[in-house]
Amino acid sequence: MLNQLIKKAAVLGSGVMGSGIAAHLANIGIPTLLLDIVPRELTKEEEAKGLTLQDKQVRNRISASNIQKLLKQKPAPLTAKKNLALIEAGNLEDDLVKLKDVDWVIEVVVENLNVKQQVFERVDQYRKPGSIISSNTSGISVEAMVEGRSDDFQKHFLGTHFFNPPRYLKLLEIIPTQYTDPEVLAFMKTFGEDVLGKGVVVAKDTPNFIANRIGTYGLLVTVREMLKAGLSVGEVDSITGPLIGRAKSATFRTLDVVGLDTFYHVANNVYEKVEGHEKEVFEVPGFLKEMVAKGWLGSKSGQGFFVKKGKEILELDPNTLEYGPRKKLSTPSVELSKQEKGTANKLKALVYASDPAGKFLWSTFTQSFVYSAQLLGEIADDIVAIDRAMKWGFGWEKGPFETWDAIGVEKSVQKMKESGVEVPAWITEMLEKGFTSFYKEEEGDLYFYDKGEYKLVEFNPKAIDLKKIKKQKGVIKKNTGASLIDIGDGVALLEFHSPNNALGFDTIQMINYAIDEVEKNYKGLVIGNQGKNFCVGANLAMMLMEAQDDNYDELDMVIRQLHKALLRVKYSSKPVVAAPFSMTLGGGAEVCLPAARIQASSETYMGLVEVGVGLLPGGGGNKELYIKHLEGLPNGVPFDLQNVAIKVFETIATAKVSTSAEEARDNNFLNFVDGVSFNGDHLLYDAKQVVLALHEQGYKPKVRKKVPVVGEPGYATLLLGAEGMRLSGYISEHDLKIAKKIAYVISGGKVPYGTEVDEEYLLELEREAFLSLVREPKTQQRMQHMLVKGKPLRN
């Protein structure tokens, strides 16, 4: 069994979490059985249809209904709606017999030990020997769940704690029991990373495991310190978000999103199982209990710590439980930290300050630091597991020990001791032995402190780290926009690193250099990076400035150069593989489309969005998306060229952006040979393997072919649709003008239907259309609005 992939799974419990896990498995391509309890009563609709409690439709109602809800949930649990077909509805009375065909059973029923034990007793009767069984519990002892089960069941059982929503949150905590076979643990860790795409941390069987234990403690400490300091929830959120390397939702907005009832349950779970000071901290404050009693649960109930009234967002006063205007905390340390570069410098500017922000953050940080240090060995074996759990589960930029390093361990410990804080003995011993940080870096390798020595931090070999490569090997060549890096095995990588990875003339120069260098000395090229987004498009500010200064010759030259560079990508004698992820918009998509292959992260949001700034794609995107559609059609099967043109026109004219790589495939930005990586950390490795495979197969560059277009008759057809939208009030006059330009380029201009034209001809049409639109005052207004407001203007 352990030498095979998991080919089929079953999820027991179809609530939000269970159905979310089933959706994640379906996204990956694993057929999944989703089972829930049998209803005890008929609905009015079922009665009207003459159904009885014995009908399968009724008996499977709960899971079937929750499967359908996946289509409406936001954020979407499914990467493509078609994945729903991989989830089969069933119930826990009739369908447990189907577990004989299942490789992995995941229990996600109610958080009650007795119920879980009863479910596992029945599962034990039907499962096939060697199949893996796990519980997605968030706090119940996994050891207690398997008491009395068969030896084979116990050997193949462990906790697998997904974070919600399973598609988007990276952390997967795996919790073995004393009975778990080490091979099963090793297999699930590898499977979790390589197939499920998760960041896997091995946790111990303690209340709330790692992330929820420390995260809940930190949130409760923050609430208590807020009350003590007399700050408001808005003021606390203004300094506990991105300013300190945490998520935008900060503290109280996070609680609203999670749900106060869920938070109360998680906190209470620890409260009931610990003693002393820890028990005091985990007692939920009275005002929060009152909020839960009132049903003020956060986002799902419409109000929590924040409520929206009209366009204004109001914050709750915990003392009066009344809402008022949202506040922000502005102190000298806050303003100073905003001027600093990097999270470490921002933190130092804040935590050692004596103003209200500094005092508040010092107190919350030190309590979390000490708590994390006290739990080492109890919840996890090393500091790396704790740091990773907090980064992957709560979206922290740095884990507690990394944050402690950032503010200086020696300096902070001295201040803690001076103020009477009891620092764990192992920290004092560490410093006395001359170890002054939890982590250290040597020759690009990262080490962590563990019991009197530094040990190498282990990474999955598929997780390529560009920073490490550059430190160890340097770069082949770089400029302000991009770098060319040797990533080993004869493969080079072109990394964008301008602000927002926007394309400018410097990037174009590096594309040309990269193709030259790779064609001479390398097996192939990966275009990728490890920034926040792959590429959000061209340098809009530069284009607007040139347009406002009437430097159209300069713009014309840049467009021509970009066209040439991307044609070189397409027809390179060595394979070029693009590795997009996150926002891959406008020019970012245009860089990917001509590549020999695309290896996309599952979470890739790709689209040609230039219409939003009054333009049409100017880097060959119209042509390449049209050709990609044509290439995706089966050979020898008749097709309607007009339908292809309509599909491409609609995609570009409506600025359609995929919500996943699979949706990008549905929109023809990816085709059947392009790949998808579910673990974003493995994306560059996967892209590199594609380059090597193409090289080994004796890669031959694409052959230049003429492109059939719909010409004047097709252009007229495209215009009919656009005119209809304008007459219906869906688009403005300027939108119509842009749509006409897009239609003209895609149709191939004034030629007969079916004419075959050169790519350069289509690029010329695109360049002329782009330059005519960028001269338009309304387009320049849209560009200005996007730069200032960050959203499209419809004028």
PDB file of N, CA and C in Angstrom, residues 9 34 45 70 99 117 151 161 210 265 268 382 384 448 454 499 521 533 549 570 646 680 691 697 702 740 759 769:
ATOM      1  N   ALA A   9     -10.284   8.014  -1.934  1.00  0.00           N
ATOM      2  CA  ALA A   9     -10.409   8.421  -0.528  1.00  0.00           C
ATOM      3  C   ALA A   9     -11.877   8.454  -0.123  1.00  0.00           C
ATOM      4  N   LEU A  34     -18.029  10.860  -0.049  1.00  0.00           N
ATOM      5  CA  LEU A  34     -18.360  11.779   1.044  1.00  0.00           C
ATOM      6  C   LEU A  34     -19.613  11.264   1.756  1.00  0.00           C
ATOM      7  N   GLU A  45     -40.316  19.280   0.915  1.00  0.00           N
ATOM      8  CA  GLU A  45     -40.146  18.995  -0.506  1.00  0.00           C
ATOM      9  C   GLU A  45     -40.150  17.487  -0.754  1.00  0.00           C
ATOM     10  N   LEU A  70     -20.806  23.373  -2.391  1.00  0.00           N
ATOM     11  CA  LEU A  70     -19.425  23.703  -2.769  1.00  0.00           C
ATOM     12  C   LEU A  70     -19.379  24.673  -3.948  1.00  0.00           C
ATOM     13  N   LEU A  99     -15.898   1.226   1.737  1.00  0.00           N
ATOM     14  CA  LEU A  99     -14.550   1.530   2.239  1.00  0.00           C
ATOM     15  C   LEU A  99     -13.551   0.446   1.849  1.00  0.00           C
ATOM     16  N   GLN A 117     -15.183   7.412  18.374  1.00  0.00           N
ATOM     17  CA  GLN A 117     -14.848   6.011  18.670  1.00  0.00           C
ATOM     18  C   GLN A 117     -15.873   5.055  18.055  1.00  0.00           C
ATOM     19  N   ASP A 151      -5.100  -4.171  15.459  1.00  0.00           N
ATOM     20  CA  ASP A 151      -3.690  -3.793  15.339  1.00  0.00           C
ATOM     21  C   ASP A 151      -3.423  -3.091  14.015  1.00  0.00           C
ATOM     22  N   HIS A 161      -4.653  17.143  10.644  1.00  0.00           N
ATOM     23  CA  HIS A 161      -5.419  18.358  10.933  1.00  0.00           C
ATOM     24  C   HIS A 161      -5.220  19.388   9.829  1.00  0.00           C
ATOM     25  N   ILE A 210      -0.216  22.370  17.519  1.00  0.00           N
ATOM     26  CA  ILE A 210       0.779  23.461  17.558  1.00  0.00           C
ATOM     27  C   ILE A 210       0.151  24.818  17.256  1.00  0.00           C
ATOM     28  N   HIS A 265     -14.768  27.743  21.075  1.00  0.00           N
ATOM     29  CA  HIS A 265     -14.643  26.286  21.211  1.00  0.00           C
ATOM     30  C   HIS A 265     -13.169  25.878  21.311  1.00  0.00           C
ATOM     31  N   ASN A 268     -11.672  27.043  24.636  1.00  0.00           N
ATOM     32  CA  ASN A 268     -12.243  26.275  25.745  1.00  0.00           C
ATOM     33  C   ASN A 268     -11.670  24.857  25.795  1.00  0.00           C
ATOM     34  N   ASP A 382      10.940  20.399  17.796  1.00  0.00           N
ATOM     35  CA  ASP A 382      11.939  21.453  17.568  1.00  0.00           C
ATOM     36  C   ASP A 382      11.267  22.776  17.228  1.00  0.00           C
ATOM     37  N   VAL A 384      11.694  24.614  14.644  1.00  0.00           N
ATOM     38  CA  VAL A 384      11.348  24.741  13.227  1.00  0.00           C
ATOM     39  C   VAL A 384       9.877  24.379  13.015  1.00  0.00           C
ATOM     40  N   PHE A 448      19.319  25.549  12.903  1.00  0.00           N
ATOM     41  CA  PHE A 448      18.507  25.946  14.044  1.00  0.00           C
ATOM     42  C   PHE A 448      19.110  25.389  15.327  1.00  0.00           C
ATOM     43  N   TYR A 454      23.765  23.616  16.834  1.00  0.00           N
ATOM     44  CA  TYR A 454      22.997  24.022  15.664  1.00  0.00           C
ATOM     45  C   TYR A 454      22.871  22.834  14.722  1.00  0.00           C
ATOM     46  N   PRO A 499       9.610  46.304  -8.979  1.00  0.00           N
ATOM     47  CA  PRO A 499       8.440  46.461  -8.110  1.00  0.00           C
ATOM     48  C   PRO A 499       7.202  45.801  -8.751  1.00  0.00           C
ATOM     49  N   ASN A 521      24.626  27.874 -23.878  1.00  0.00           N
ATOM     50  CA  ASN A 521      25.256  27.149 -22.778  1.00  0.00           C
ATOM     51  C   ASN A 521      24.349  26.298 -21.892  1.00  0.00           C
ATOM     52  N   ASN A 533       3.763  37.857  -6.477  1.00  0.00           N
ATOM     53  CA  ASN A 533       3.029  37.473  -7.683  1.00  0.00           C
ATOM     54  C   ASN A 533       4.014  37.216  -8.810  1.00  0.00           C
ATOM     55  N   ASP A 549       3.655  62.760 -21.913  1.00  0.00           N
ATOM     56  CA  ASP A 549       4.723  63.593 -22.477  1.00  0.00           C
ATOM     57  C   ASP A 549       4.800  63.489 -23.996  1.00  0.00           C
ATOM     58  N   LYS A 570       9.320  32.164 -27.899  1.00  0.00           N
ATOM     59  CA  LYS A 570       8.509  31.160 -28.576  1.00  0.00           C
ATOM     60  C   LYS A 570       9.339  30.255 -29.479  1.00  0.00           C
ATOM     61  N   ILE A 646     -14.703  34.394 -31.349  1.00  0.00           N
ATOM     62  CA  ILE A 646     -15.657  34.916 -30.357  1.00  0.00           C
ATOM     63  C   ILE A 646     -15.175  34.620 -28.940  1.00  0.00           C
ATOM     64  N   GLY A 680       3.039  25.089  -4.141  1.00  0.00           N
ATOM     65  CA  GLY A 680       3.706  26.250  -4.709  1.00  0.00           C
ATOM     66  C   GLY A 680       5.204  26.255  -4.470  1.00  0.00           C
ATOM     67  N   VAL A 691      11.667  21.208 -18.289  1.00  0.00           N
ATOM     68  CA  VAL A 691      12.765  21.605 -19.180  1.00  0.00           C
ATOM     69  C   VAL A 691      13.667  20.412 -19.473  1.00  0.00           C
ATOM     70  N   GLN A 697      14.054  14.540 -24.567  1.00  0.00           N
ATOM     71  CA  GLN A 697      13.255  14.061 -25.701  1.00  0.00           C
ATOM     72  C   GLN A 697      13.756  14.606 -27.042  1.00  0.00           C
ATOM     73  N   LYS A 702       9.434  25.300 -32.041  1.00  0.00           N
ATOM     74  CA  LYS A 702       8.200  25.413 -32.814  1.00  0.00           C
ATOM     75  C   LYS A 702       8.512  25.879 -34.238  1.00  0.00           C
ATOM     76  N   LYS A 740     -13.869  47.421 -30.208  1.00  0.00           N
ATOM     77  CA  LYS A 740     -13.691  47.430 -31.667  1.00  0.00           C
ATOM     78  C   LYS A 740     -12.238  47.174 -32.038  1.00  0.00           C
ATOM     79  N   GLU A 759       2.340  35.937 -38.162  1.00  0.00           N
ATOM     80  CA  GLU A 759       2.255  36.453 -36.784  1.00  0.00           C
ATOM     81  C   GLU A 759       2.642  37.926 -36.738  1.00  0.00           C
ATOM     82  N   ALA A 769      -3.138  49.426 -32.781  1.00  0.00           N
ATOM     83  CA  ALA A 769      -4.326  49.596 -31.937  1.00  0.00           C
ATOM     84  C   ALA A 769      -3.935  50.072 -30.548  1.00  0.00           C
TER      85      ALA A 769
END
